[in-house]
């Protein structure tokens, strides 16, 4: 049975061709990250076979973590690699996007929403959006975003049977504590409704959508769930980038071993 070895050498050769074809450095970085993510999933084997990409597609769908567009982007990149390797018949189709599928907020749009909130002097919604996107907090968890928690900078959020560890980056910590000082919030939840109750999704959605025209963002993307999806996507990309760095370090370690202990005695 024919197979294609997804090795560092084959990946580098493919990326070199893409560089020569005029692809931008950030595109090359993304291609490398995706191919190494596939390689990591395949480990300890590095041999792709005809059904490998289809199996990865099914796995990513069943895992339920990645957005459909993210999965399709991965499939597109691997399809290009298969074309480069001379096996177009191993390519798989992308997942069909259903009509009305929820729009995906990207980071530049998120930044524009923050800028719009700042320009419109909407301080509370600015920090609500930032807290969701930086910490991955759901509206149900907001009562646990207290002055004491932010001062401590870390802890656990408990929702039902789920326990989630949270670490507050220092930049957000300083901003939130300054926000509390400006608004006389000394203890308890930082974000409350006007009458003192918990935040309501409808109110947060409405406040976000008021920013959309100035921000140039589709109102369908201005929701807390879209902010959380951006957080999750960012975390996934960071984990993949870490995997790339670990793999590259491991390759260098093996090369150093081979210099002195390879069977063919490259160091002799």
XYZ file of N, CA and C in Angstrom:
804
model
N 0.852 -1.197 0.000
C 0.000 0.000 0.000
C 0.884 1.242 0.000
N 0.556 2.192 -0.882
C 1.365 3.391 -0.988
C 1.167 4.281 0.225
N 2.226 5.009 0.602
C 2.148 5.923 1.721
C 3.025 7.133 1.450
N 2.714 8.221 2.144
C 3.487 9.453 2.040
C 4.024 9.772 3.426
N 5.320 9.931 3.546
C 5.932 10.232 4.838
C 5.801 11.724 5.136
N 5.127 12.037 6.227
C 4.984 13.427 6.650
C 6.138 13.743 7.602
N 7.284 13.999 7.028
C 8.495 14.248 7.800
C 8.839 15.729 7.789
N 9.789 16.112 8.627
C 10.248 17.501 8.642
C 10.789 17.885 7.269
N 11.467 16.942 6.628
C 12.046 17.219 5.306
C 10.956 17.450 4.255
N 9.925 16.588 4.235
C 8.871 16.745 3.236
C 8.061 18.014 3.481
N 7.847 18.350 4.746
C 7.127 19.587 5.072
C 7.936 20.796 4.629
N 9.234 20.786 4.925
C 10.089 21.916 4.539
C 10.164 22.080 3.027
N 10.208 20.981 2.310
C 10.260 21.048 0.850
C 8.975 21.656 0.289
N 7.840 21.223 0.836
C 6.543 21.776 0.428
C 6.480 23.270 0.717
N 6.912 23.672 1.913
C 6.852 25.080 2.289
C 7.806 25.928 1.458
N 8.931 25.348 1.068
C 9.862 26.070 0.206
C 9.217 26.370 -1.138
N 8.482 25.396 -1.677
C 7.769 25.601 -2.943
C 6.720 26.697 -2.793
N 6.033 26.698 -1.669
C 5.023 27.717 -1.420
C 5.660 29.105 -1.282
N 6.844 29.165 -0.659
C 7.557 30.430 -0.531
C 7.969 30.948 -1.898
N 8.478 30.047 -2.721
C 8.890 30.420 -4.076
C 7.698 30.876 -4.917
N 6.505 30.371 -4.587
C 5.294 30.748 -5.325
C 4.752 32.100 -4.865
N 5.388 32.693 -3.841
C 5.005 34.027 -3.407
C 4.134 34.099 -2.180
N 3.962 32.994 -1.456
C 3.166 33.028 -0.235
C 3.873 33.846 0.841
N 3.095 34.580 1.630
C 3.650 35.442 2.658
C 4.195 34.610 3.825
N 5.152 35.164 4.582
C 5.728 34.429 5.729
C 4.682 33.962 6.735
N 3.655 34.802 7.011
C 2.637 34.396 7.972
C 1.810 33.212 7.450
N 1.645 33.149 6.117
C 0.944 32.012 5.517
C 1.774 30.746 5.654
N 3.069 30.867 5.423
C 3.979 29.722 5.553
C 3.972 29.218 6.993
N 3.966 30.139 7.951
C 3.920 29.756 9.363
C 2.638 28.985 9.671
N 1.527 29.457 9.132
C 0.248 28.778 9.355
C 0.269 27.377 8.734
N 0.790 27.259 7.499
C 0.873 25.956 6.834
C 1.707 24.979 7.665
N 2.837 25.475 8.191
C 3.705 24.606 8.991
C 2.969 24.137 10.251
N 2.279 25.067 10.899
C 1.557 24.732 12.132
C 0.502 23.659 11.870
N -0.215 23.780 10.763
C -1.271 22.826 10.445
C -0.690 21.453 10.120
N 0.362 21.417 9.329
C 0.965 20.130 8.959
C 1.586 19.445 10.173
N 2.171 20.224 11.078
C 2.740 19.630 12.286
C 1.637 19.172 13.244
N 0.491 19.853 13.216
C -0.653 19.396 14.029
C -1.133 18.034 13.528
N -1.176 17.860 12.207
C -1.550 16.561 11.641
C -0.511 15.511 12.010
N 0.742 15.864 11.897
C 1.810 14.911 12.236
C 1.720 14.483 13.702
N 1.452 15.448 14.578
C 1.322 15.133 15.999
C 0.160 14.163 16.220
N -0.959 14.400 15.528
C -2.128 13.518 15.661
C -1.801 12.112 15.164
N -0.965 12.017 14.142
C -0.618 10.716 13.554
C 0.385 9.937 14.404
N 1.185 10.633 15.199
C 2.272 9.983 15.948
C 1.773 8.773 16.735
N 2.614 7.727 16.873
C 4.042 7.698 16.521
C 4.323 7.412 15.040
N 3.292 7.145 14.247
C 3.503 6.886 12.829
C 3.575 8.205 12.077
N 4.385 8.277 11.034
C 4.461 9.487 10.209
C 4.060 9.196 8.768
N 3.509 8.011 8.541
C 3.163 7.609 7.184
C 1.690 7.895 6.904
N 1.442 8.836 5.983
C 0.078 9.099 5.547
C -0.349 8.046 4.529
N -1.586 7.603 4.653
C -2.167 6.702 3.675
C -3.430 7.340 3.126
N -4.082 6.678 2.214
C -5.206 7.282 1.502
C -6.300 7.749 2.448
N -6.540 7.015 3.514
C -7.656 7.339 4.409
C -7.257 8.255 5.567
N -5.972 8.630 5.681
C -5.502 9.393 6.844
C -6.219 10.727 7.003
N -6.299 11.503 5.927
C -6.902 12.827 6.035
C -8.391 12.732 6.361
N -9.077 11.753 5.784
C -10.495 11.572 6.088
C -10.685 11.225 7.564
N -9.795 10.400 8.102
C -9.874 10.026 9.513
C -9.631 11.233 10.408
N -8.690 12.104 10.014
C -8.417 13.321 10.797
C -9.623 14.251 10.756
N -10.232 14.362 9.589
C -11.429 15.191 9.441
C -12.530 14.716 10.391
N -12.773 13.423 10.427
C -13.808 12.849 11.298
C -13.460 13.094 12.764
N -12.178 12.944 13.099
C -11.734 13.154 14.480
C -11.979 14.598 14.908
N -11.608 15.562 14.060
C -11.771 16.971 14.414
C -13.245 17.335 14.577
N -14.098 16.764 13.726
C -15.536 17.020 13.847
C -16.098 16.428 15.143
N -15.703 15.199 15.452
C -16.231 14.516 16.632
C -15.739 15.152 17.922
N -14.538 15.748 17.882
C -13.976 16.382 19.072
C -14.807 17.601 19.495
N -15.401 18.289 18.511
C -16.302 19.388 18.801
C -15.659 20.630 19.376
N -14.354 20.839 19.140
C -13.648 21.997 19.681
C -13.463 23.081 18.618
N -13.047 22.685 17.434
C -12.722 23.637 16.380
C -13.965 24.052 15.603
N -13.984 25.316 15.169
C -15.055 25.797 14.306
C -14.946 25.126 12.942
N -16.067 25.064 12.239
C -16.081 24.421 10.920
C -15.087 25.096 9.982
N -15.019 26.419 10.025
C -14.099 27.138 9.139
C -12.641 26.795 9.452
N -12.333 26.578 10.717
C -10.970 26.209 11.102
C -10.628 24.816 10.577
N -11.561 23.884 10.701
C -11.345 22.531 10.183
C -11.153 22.585 8.676
N -11.997 23.352 8.001
C -11.892 23.451 6.539
C -10.557 24.055 6.120
N -10.064 25.014 6.883
C -8.763 25.611 6.563
C -7.665 24.558 6.676
N -7.733 23.740 7.698
C -6.752 22.666 7.860
C -6.821 21.675 6.694
N -8.034 21.296 6.333
C -8.200 20.341 5.229
C -7.654 20.916 3.931
N -7.882 22.200 3.704
C -7.401 22.847 2.482
C -5.887 22.802 2.395
N -5.223 23.076 3.521
C -3.752 23.073 3.534
C -3.214 21.665 3.275
N -3.786 20.667 3.939
C -3.307 19.293 3.735
C -3.624 18.823 2.310
N -4.750 19.239 1.761
C -5.060 18.918 0.361
C -3.984 19.464 -0.572
N -3.502 20.666 -0.275
C -2.420 21.239 -1.085
C -1.141 20.420 -0.950
N -0.873 19.966 0.256
C 0.313 19.122 0.469
C 0.193 17.816 -0.319
N -0.996 17.231 -0.330
C -1.210 15.984 -1.069
C -1.054 16.208 -2.568
N -1.515 17.347 -3.058
C -1.333 17.690 -4.468
C 0.155 17.795 -4.780
N 0.892 18.456 -3.874
C 2.350 18.573 -4.036
C 3.018 17.196 -4.038
N 2.493 16.277 -3.208
C 3.066 14.931 -3.106
C 2.610 14.003 -4.234
N 1.744 14.498 -5.117
C 1.314 13.703 -6.260
C 0.164 12.757 -5.980
N -0.622 13.040 -4.929
C -1.746 12.163 -4.590
C -3.036 12.976 -4.436
N -3.491 13.575 -5.527
C -4.711 14.375 -5.481
C -5.933 13.514 -5.161
N -5.870 12.247 -5.503
C -7.011 11.369 -5.212
C -7.139 11.045 -3.723
N -6.173 11.474 -2.912
C -6.266 11.309 -1.468
C -6.935 12.516 -0.803
N -7.180 13.558 -1.569
C -7.771 14.761 -1.019
C -9.207 14.503 -0.554
N -9.664 15.312 0.411
C -11.028 15.168 0.917
C -11.766 16.494 0.769
N -13.066 16.424 0.750
C -13.879 17.627 0.610
C -13.995 18.346 1.945
N -14.177 19.655 1.876
C -14.392 20.442 3.089
C -15.818 20.222 3.595
N -16.039 20.605 4.829
C -17.362 20.467 5.435
C -18.258 21.577 4.902
N -19.444 21.220 4.504
C -20.365 22.211 3.969
C -20.839 23.137 5.080
N -20.747 24.433 4.802
C -21.223 25.423 5.757
C -22.721 25.591 5.582
N -23.458 25.293 6.647
C -24.908 25.396 6.574
C -25.335 26.859 6.521
N -26.419 27.104 5.823
C -26.950 28.453 5.766
C -27.312 28.913 7.170
N -26.945 30.146 7.464
C -27.278 30.680 8.774
C -26.302 30.280 9.857
N -25.208 29.606 9.487
C -24.228 29.241 10.517
C -23.676 30.502 11.171
N -23.501 30.441 12.466
C -23.065 31.602 13.228
C -21.741 32.142 12.706
N -21.678 33.457 12.539
C -20.465 34.098 12.053
C -19.364 33.989 13.101
N -18.117 34.040 12.626
C -16.956 33.904 13.508
C -16.261 35.252 13.631
N -16.041 35.686 14.855
C -15.358 36.945 15.131
C -13.851 36.722 15.070
N -13.141 37.564 14.312
C -11.683 37.444 14.295
C -11.062 38.500 15.204
N -9.754 38.400 15.402
C -9.103 39.268 16.396
C -9.118 40.731 15.992
N -8.966 41.039 14.724
C -8.972 42.440 14.311
C -10.350 43.058 14.549
N -11.417 42.284 14.352
C -12.769 42.781 14.614
C -12.983 42.999 16.112
N -12.456 42.097 16.905
C -12.529 42.239 18.367
C -11.835 43.526 18.816
N -10.669 43.797 18.259
C -9.936 45.022 18.608
C -10.743 46.246 18.204
N -11.397 46.190 17.047
C -12.200 47.335 16.596
C -13.402 47.557 17.519
N -13.975 46.479 18.048
C -15.073 46.622 19.024
C -14.574 47.304 20.293
N -13.392 46.917 20.755
C -12.814 47.571 21.941
C -12.560 49.049 21.670
N -12.019 49.348 20.501
C -11.732 50.745 20.159
C -13.018 51.565 20.089
N -14.075 50.954 19.522
C -15.356 51.656 19.426
C -15.921 51.935 20.823
N -15.819 50.951 21.718
C -16.307 51.139 23.085
C -15.549 52.264 23.775
N -14.260 52.342 23.524
C -13.454 53.403 24.131
C -13.837 54.777 23.578
N -14.027 54.839 22.248
C -14.400 56.113 21.620
C -15.776 56.588 22.084
N -16.674 55.636 22.358
C -18.038 55.972 22.771
C -18.167 56.083 24.297
N -17.030 55.950 24.992
C -16.985 56.047 26.461
C -17.888 55.007 27.128
N -17.943 53.814 26.532
C -18.725 52.701 27.081
C -17.773 51.801 27.885
N -17.440 52.265 29.082
C -16.386 51.598 29.850
C -16.781 50.203 30.291
N -18.015 50.022 30.767
C -18.387 48.712 31.289
C -18.363 47.641 30.200
N -18.957 47.915 29.038
C -18.989 46.895 27.991
C -17.584 46.641 27.448
N -16.735 47.664 27.472
C -15.329 47.476 27.078
C -14.686 46.389 27.930
N -14.842 46.509 29.253
C -14.185 45.554 30.140
C -14.915 44.214 30.197
N -16.200 44.219 29.953
C -16.913 42.936 29.848
C -16.377 42.145 28.666
N -16.283 42.797 27.505
C -15.771 42.111 26.307
C -14.340 41.619 26.526
N -13.531 42.465 27.130
C -12.127 42.105 27.327
C -11.995 40.936 28.301
N -12.795 40.940 29.347
C -12.747 39.858 30.331
C -13.168 38.532 29.711
N -14.203 38.571 28.869
C -14.641 37.338 28.200
C -13.547 36.809 27.287
N -12.973 37.703 26.479
C -12.029 37.252 25.451
C -10.660 36.891 26.014
N -10.269 37.511 27.118
C -8.951 37.218 27.700
C -9.006 35.999 28.617
N -10.100 35.866 29.376
C -10.197 34.774 30.353
C -11.083 33.622 29.881
N -11.847 33.824 28.799
C -12.765 32.780 28.348
C -13.947 32.617 29.290
N -14.335 33.694 29.965
C -15.399 33.633 30.970
C -16.766 33.642 30.299
N -17.662 32.807 30.769
C -19.050 32.843 30.300
C -19.839 33.801 31.187
N -21.001 34.243 30.711
C -21.816 35.153 31.520
C -22.247 34.505 32.832
N -22.423 33.184 32.818
C -22.785 32.493 34.059
C -21.681 32.584 35.100
N -20.435 32.740 34.637
C -19.297 32.796 35.555
C -18.997 34.207 36.057
N -19.639 35.221 35.478
C -19.301 36.599 35.825
C -19.490 36.936 37.309
N -20.472 36.345 38.011
C -20.556 36.628 39.458
C -19.292 36.232 40.218
N -18.472 35.339 39.625
C -17.239 34.906 40.280
C -16.054 35.822 39.946
N -16.274 36.748 38.994
C -15.234 37.740 38.687
C -15.363 38.853 39.723
N -14.797 38.625 40.886
C -14.914 39.553 42.008
C -13.644 40.381 42.162
N -13.754 41.427 42.966
C -12.583 42.264 43.252
C -11.490 41.418 43.899
N -11.879 40.571 44.848
C -10.903 39.727 45.532
C -10.212 38.761 44.580
N -10.989 38.190 43.655
C -10.405 37.244 42.701
C -9.383 37.943 41.810
N -9.736 39.125 41.311
C -8.828 39.847 40.418
C -7.572 40.280 41.175
N -7.720 40.696 42.427
C -6.540 41.065 43.215
C -5.608 39.870 43.393
N -6.197 38.706 43.640
C -5.396 37.491 43.820
C -4.724 37.081 42.514
N -5.435 37.245 41.415
C -4.838 36.980 40.103
C -4.955 35.566 39.614
N -5.517 34.681 40.398
C -5.679 33.294 39.989
C -6.659 32.602 40.908
N -7.177 31.467 40.439
C -8.107 30.708 41.263
C -8.938 29.769 40.412
N -10.045 29.333 40.942
C -10.911 28.391 40.229
C -12.318 28.956 40.100
N -12.905 28.718 38.923
C -14.314 29.036 38.708
C -15.078 27.721 38.764
N -16.148 27.701 39.538
C -16.949 26.485 39.677
C -18.342 26.751 39.127
N -18.719 25.982 38.094
C -20.049 26.086 37.497
C -20.641 24.690 37.438
N -21.598 24.408 38.309
C -22.146 23.057 38.386
C -21.060 22.093 38.828
N -20.808 21.090 37.997
C -19.772 20.107 38.306
C -18.435 20.464 37.655
N -18.415 21.541 36.876
C -17.201 21.931 36.171
C -16.342 22.863 37.022
N -15.064 22.548 37.094
C -14.100 23.382 37.807
C -13.023 23.799 36.808
N -12.814 25.112 36.695
C -11.865 25.610 35.711
C -10.857 26.530 36.379
N -9.568 26.253 36.163
C -8.520 27.104 36.713
C -8.342 28.334 35.833
N -8.245 29.490 36.473
C -8.117 30.764 35.767
C -6.882 31.500 36.275
N -6.089 32.007 35.343
C -4.966 32.885 35.680
C -5.210 34.210 34.964
N -5.191 35.298 35.711
C -5.465 36.622 35.145
C -4.148 37.257 34.691
N -3.983 37.538 33.402
C -2.767 38.230 32.951
C -2.614 39.573 33.663
N -1.374 39.968 33.902
C -1.116 41.165 34.706
C -1.716 42.429 34.087
N -1.704 42.515 32.759
C -2.252 43.702 32.097
C -3.733 43.867 32.385
N -4.505 42.773 32.237
C -5.940 42.831 32.520
C -6.180 43.074 34.010
N -5.361 42.475 34.854
C -5.504 42.655 36.295
C -5.389 44.139 36.673
N -4.382 44.819 36.146
C -4.185 46.240 36.456
C -5.348 47.080 35.931
N -5.802 46.758 34.720
C -6.911 47.528 34.137
C -8.196 47.371 34.945
N -8.498 46.133 35.356
C -9.731 45.897 36.096
C -9.691 46.527 37.482
N -8.541 46.466 38.139
C -8.432 47.086 39.460
C -8.553 48.609 39.355
N -8.017 49.186 38.273
C -8.165 50.632 38.055
C -9.627 50.971 37.768
N -10.302 50.108 37.015
C -11.735 50.290 36.729
C -12.542 50.270 38.026
N -12.216 49.331 38.899
C -12.905 49.237 40.191
C -12.677 50.503 41.025
N -11.448 50.990 41.028
C -11.132 52.192 41.798
C -11.901 53.403 41.279
N -11.984 53.532 39.950
C -12.696 54.675 39.359
C -14.189 54.633 39.670
N -14.732 53.424 39.800
C -16.177 53.273 39.951
C -16.602 52.906 41.378
N -15.674 52.977 42.309
C -16.010 52.736 43.709
C -16.424 51.304 44.009
N -15.891 50.363 43.262
C -16.221 48.944 43.473
C -15.141 48.360 44.384
N -15.490 48.080 45.632
C -14.486 47.653 46.609
C -14.518 46.155 46.918
N -15.650 45.522 46.680
C -15.751 44.091 46.942
C -16.884 43.495 46.118
N -16.906 42.158 46.075
C -17.973 41.469 45.351
C -17.768 41.488 43.857
N -18.791 41.070 43.102
C -18.690 41.016 41.636
C -18.380 42.388 41.041
N -17.519 42.407 40.052
C -17.131 43.670 39.424
C -18.203 44.162 38.456
N -18.840 43.225 37.768
C -19.810 43.610 36.736
C -21.228 43.214 37.167
N -22.076 44.219 37.312
C -23.469 43.990 37.681
C -24.381 44.785 36.755
N -25.641 44.389 36.694
C -26.629 45.144 35.937
C -26.891 46.482 36.643
N -27.593 47.375 35.970
C -27.814 48.713 36.522
C -28.489 48.676 37.891
N -29.390 47.716 38.107
C -30.101 47.634 39.377
C -29.432 46.686 40.377
N -28.220 46.274 40.047
C -27.457 45.488 41.001
C -27.522 43.983 40.834
N -28.325 43.489 39.882
C -28.403 42.051 39.670
C -27.310 41.553 38.740
N -27.360 40.253 38.454
C -26.378 39.666 37.547
C -26.580 40.178 36.129
N -25.516 40.152 35.359
C -25.587 40.566 33.959
C -26.533 39.662 33.187
N -27.317 40.251 32.291
C -28.224 39.473 31.454
C -27.698 39.456 30.029
N -27.770 38.304 29.410
C -27.230 38.132 28.054
C -27.823 39.143 27.074
N -29.117 39.379 27.156
C -29.768 40.299 26.222
C -29.166 41.700 26.339
N -28.916 42.139 27.577
C -28.352 43.472 27.803
C -26.932 43.556 27.245
N -26.130 42.519 27.475
C -24.754 42.510 26.966
C -24.753 42.478 25.442
N -25.614 41.649 24.856
C -25.716 41.593 23.394
C -26.077 42.964 22.823
N -27.057 43.612 23.443
C -27.501 44.922 22.967
C -26.378 45.950 23.046
N -25.638 45.933 24.152
C -24.539 46.886 24.328
C -23.440 46.658 23.298
N -23.164 45.393 22.983
C -22.142 45.084 21.982
C -22.583 45.526 20.583
N -23.840 45.322 20.267
C -24.327 45.652 18.925
C -24.348 47.164 18.681
N -24.431 47.946 19.750
C -24.372 49.401 19.604
C -23.003 49.874 19.113
N -22.007 49.002 19.236
C -20.650 49.354 18.826
C -20.372 49.010 17.364
N -21.230 48.201 16.775
C -20.905 47.575 15.498
C -20.738 48.544 14.339
N -21.595 49.549 14.259
C -21.507 50.482 13.137
C -20.177 51.225 13.154
N -19.814 51.744 14.305
C -18.539 52.462 14.421
C -17.357 51.513 14.200
N -17.490 50.267 14.691
C -16.389 49.299 14.580
C -16.310 48.657 13.195
N -17.379 48.765 12.410
C -17.395 48.111 11.099
C -17.424 46.601 11.231
N -18.222 46.091 12.190
C -18.301 44.658 12.470
C -19.740 44.188 12.257
N -19.894 43.020 11.636
C -21.210 42.424 11.444
C -21.869 42.207 12.811
N -23.074 42.740 13.044
C -23.742 42.577 14.344
C -23.918 41.124 14.760
N -23.970 40.191 13.791
C -24.101 38.779 14.145
C -22.892 38.278 14.927
N -21.768 38.971 14.772
C -20.545 38.548 15.454
C -20.406 39.173 16.843
N -21.278 40.129 17.162
C -21.166 40.852 18.419
C -21.969 40.158 19.507
N -21.465 39.021 19.963
C -22.122 38.261 21.021
C -21.069 37.717 21.984
N -21.435 37.462 23.237
C -20.492 36.854 24.178
C -19.982 35.495 23.703
N -20.843 34.712 23.042
C -20.408 33.388 22.583
C -19.337 33.510 21.508
N -19.438 34.532 20.638
C -18.397 34.732 19.622
C -17.077 35.138 20.274
N -17.145 35.930 21.345
C -15.927 36.296 22.076
C -15.285 35.065 22.701
N -16.104 34.185 23.265
C -15.565 32.965 23.876
C -14.956 32.052 22.824
N -15.575 31.987 21.652
C -15.015 31.160 20.582
C -13.671 31.705 20.126
N -13.531 33.039 20.102
C -12.242 33.638 19.753
C -11.198 33.268 20.804
N -11.584 33.294 22.079
C -10.674 32.873 23.157
C -10.233 31.423 22.951
N -11.186 30.539 22.679
C -10.880 29.118 22.516
C -9.992 28.879 21.286
N -10.285 29.589 20.210
C -9.464 29.455 19.011
C -8.040 29.928 19.271
N -7.918 31.038 20.008
C -6.589 31.565 20.337
C -5.808 30.573 21.190
N -6.461 29.972 22.185
C -5.801 28.989 23.038
C -5.349 27.779 22.224
N -6.201 27.344 21.291
C -5.853 26.211 20.430
C -4.624 26.525 19.585
N -4.592 27.726 19.021
C -3.452 28.125 18.187
C -2.173 28.222 19.018
N -2.298 28.729 20.244
C -1.116 28.818 21.118
C -0.567 27.429 21.437
N -1.472 26.471 21.719
C -1.040 25.110 22.011
C -0.340 24.491 20.811
N -0.873 24.770 19.622
C -0.257 24.221 18.407
C 1.117 24.847 18.168
N 1.234 26.160 18.437
C 2.527 26.815 18.269
C 3.552 26.260 19.248
N 3.098 25.976 20.476
C 3.993 25.365 21.456
C 4.440 23.990 20.970
N 3.507 23.238 20.382
C 3.836 21.915 19.858
C 4.879 22.015 18.754
N 4.747 23.048 17.912
C 5.729 23.256 16.841
C 7.108 23.501 17.429
N 7.184 24.374 18.437
C 8.472 24.691 19.050
C 9.077 23.463 19.725
N 8.245 22.682 20.405
C 8.737 21.463 21.055
C 9.249 20.470 20.027
N 8.515 20.333 18.920
C 8.932 19.406 17.876
C 10.262 19.849 17.267
N 10.398 21.154 17.011
C 11.643 21.655 16.423
C 12.814 21.443 17.387
N 12.580 21.655 18.684
C 13.630 21.419 19.672
C 14.005 19.941 19.704
N 12.988 19.070 19.626
C 13.228 17.629 19.648
C 14.045 17.199 18.427
N 13.735 17.786 17.268
C 14.493 17.470 16.051
C 15.970 17.849 16.230
N 16.210 19.031 16.805
C 17.592 19.471 17.016
C 18.309 18.566 18.011
N 17.580 18.115 19.032
C 18.171 17.211 20.015
C 18.581 15.894 19.361
N 17.705 15.374 18.493
C 18.011 14.120 17.796
C 19.191 14.296 16.840
N 19.248 15.452 16.180
C 20.374 15.718 15.286
C 21.685 15.753 16.058
N 21.649 16.352 17.251
C 22.856 16.396 18.087
C 23.270 14.987 18.517
N 22.285 14.139 18.829
C 22.587 12.750 19.188
C 23.253 12.021 18.026
N 22.717 12.273 16.802
C 23.219 11.569 15.630
C 24.656 11.959 15.290
N 25.023 13.198 15.652
C 26.394 13.637 15.365
C 27.405 12.726 16.037
N 27.070 12.239 17.234
C 28.021 11.418 17.978
C 27.663 9.935 18.020
N 26.394 9.600 17.718
C 26.006 8.201 17.920
C 25.170 7.618 16.784
N 25.186 8.253 15.597
C 24.417 7.689 14.491
C 25.026 6.375 14.010
N 24.218 5.455 13.499
C 24.699 4.152 13.014
C 25.773 4.319 11.955
N 25.555 5.345 11.080
C 26.523 5.541 9.995
C 27.668 6.434 10.397
N 27.676 6.818 11.676
C 28.840 7.545 12.198
C 29.079 8.890 11.568
N 28.007 9.755 11.517
C 28.191 11.042 10.881
C 29.202 11.910 11.614
N 29.385 11.651 12.910
C 30.328 12.472 13.659
C 31.746 11.970 13.602
N 31.969 10.814 12.934
C 33.323 10.258 12.900
C 34.118 10.813 11.726
